[in-house]
């Protein structure tokens, strides 16, 4: 996923993206954000002595609206 994201990012900067590629890039960004969020949840649960398998993927709208 990361390699594809980087390829599309490079195309966006150079030649621009088709509508389909722009949509795919956005989908990849959301999926990667969800993956990182799940990893952070698992690490936090493990650090707190909880079962990391109890972590659940959050909805895209939740993950995308986090303040950084």
C-alpha positions as a Python dict, from the first residue, in 0.01 Angstrom:
ca = {
    (1, 'X'): (0, 0, 0),
    (2, 'X'): (278, 242, 90),
    (3, 'X'): (463, 185, -238),
    (4, 'X'): (146, 247, -438),
    (5, 'X'): (77, 561, -235),
    (6, 'X'): (428, 690, -306),
    (7, 'X'): (392, 615, -677),
    (8, 'X'): (61, 801, -698),
    (9, 'X'): (200, 1092, -496),
    (10, 'X'): (489, 1117, -742),
    (11, 'X'): (250, 1118, -1035),
    (12, 'X'): (34, 1386, -874),
    (13, 'X'): (333, 1614, -838),
    (14, 'X'): (472, 1545, -1185),
    (15, 'X'): (202, 1486, -1443),
    (16, 'X'): (-115, 1501, -1236),
    (17, 'X'): (-361, 1223, -1156),
    (18, 'X'): (-662, 1091, -1337),
    (19, 'X'): (-988, 1099, -1146),
    (20, 'X'): (-955, 725, -1077),
    (21, 'X'): (-598, 758, -953),
    (22, 'X'): (-691, 1052, -730),
    (23, 'X'): (-972, 844, -579),
    (24, 'X'): (-735, 548, -532),
    (25, 'X'): (-479, 772, -361),
    (26, 'X'): (-742, 901, -120),
    (27, 'X'): (-859, 545, -46),
    (28, 'X'): (-500, 440, 23),
    (29, 'X'): (-444, 735, 256),
    (30, 'X'): (-755, 645, 455),
    (31, 'X'): (-661, 275, 471),
    (32, 'X'): (-309, 359, 589),
    (33, 'X'): (-444, 597, 853),
    (34, 'X'): (-674, 322, 980),
    (35, 'X'): (-383, 76, 988),
    (36, 'X'): (-161, 315, 1186),
    (37, 'X'): (-447, 389, 1425),
    (38, 'X'): (-501, 19, 1488),
    (39, 'X'): (-128, -31, 1548),
    (40, 'X'): (-126, 256, 1801),
    (41, 'X'): (-429, 105, 1977),
    (42, 'X'): (-260, -235, 1999),
    (43, 'X'): (60, -83, 2138),
    (44, 'X'): (-134, 119, 2395),
    (45, 'X'): (-335, -185, 2505),
    (46, 'X'): (-17, -391, 2538),
    (47, 'X'): (155, -115, 2739),
    (48, 'X'): (-149, -101, 2971),
    (49, 'X'): (-136, -477, 3030),
    (50, 'X'): (-445, -538, 2819),
    (51, 'X'): (-498, -782, 2534),
    (52, 'X'): (-386, -612, 2211),
    (53, 'X'): (-628, -833, 2017),
    (54, 'X'): (-910, -630, 2172),
    (55, 'X'): (-820, -333, 1952),
    (56, 'X'): (-1063, -267, 1670),
    (57, 'X'): (-1033, -74, 1347),
    (58, 'X'): (-1214, 257, 1370),
    (59, 'X'): (-1437, 403, 1101),
    (60, 'X'): (-1264, 619, 837),
    (61, 'X'): (-1458, 926, 951),
    (62, 'X'): (-1327, 883, 1303),
    (63, 'X'): (-964, 830, 1204),
    (64, 'X'): (-964, 1108, 945),
    (65, 'X'): (-1098, 1366, 1189),
    (66, 'X'): (-828, 1323, 1455),
    (67, 'X'): (-641, 1637, 1544),
    (68, 'X'): (-269, 1601, 1505),
}
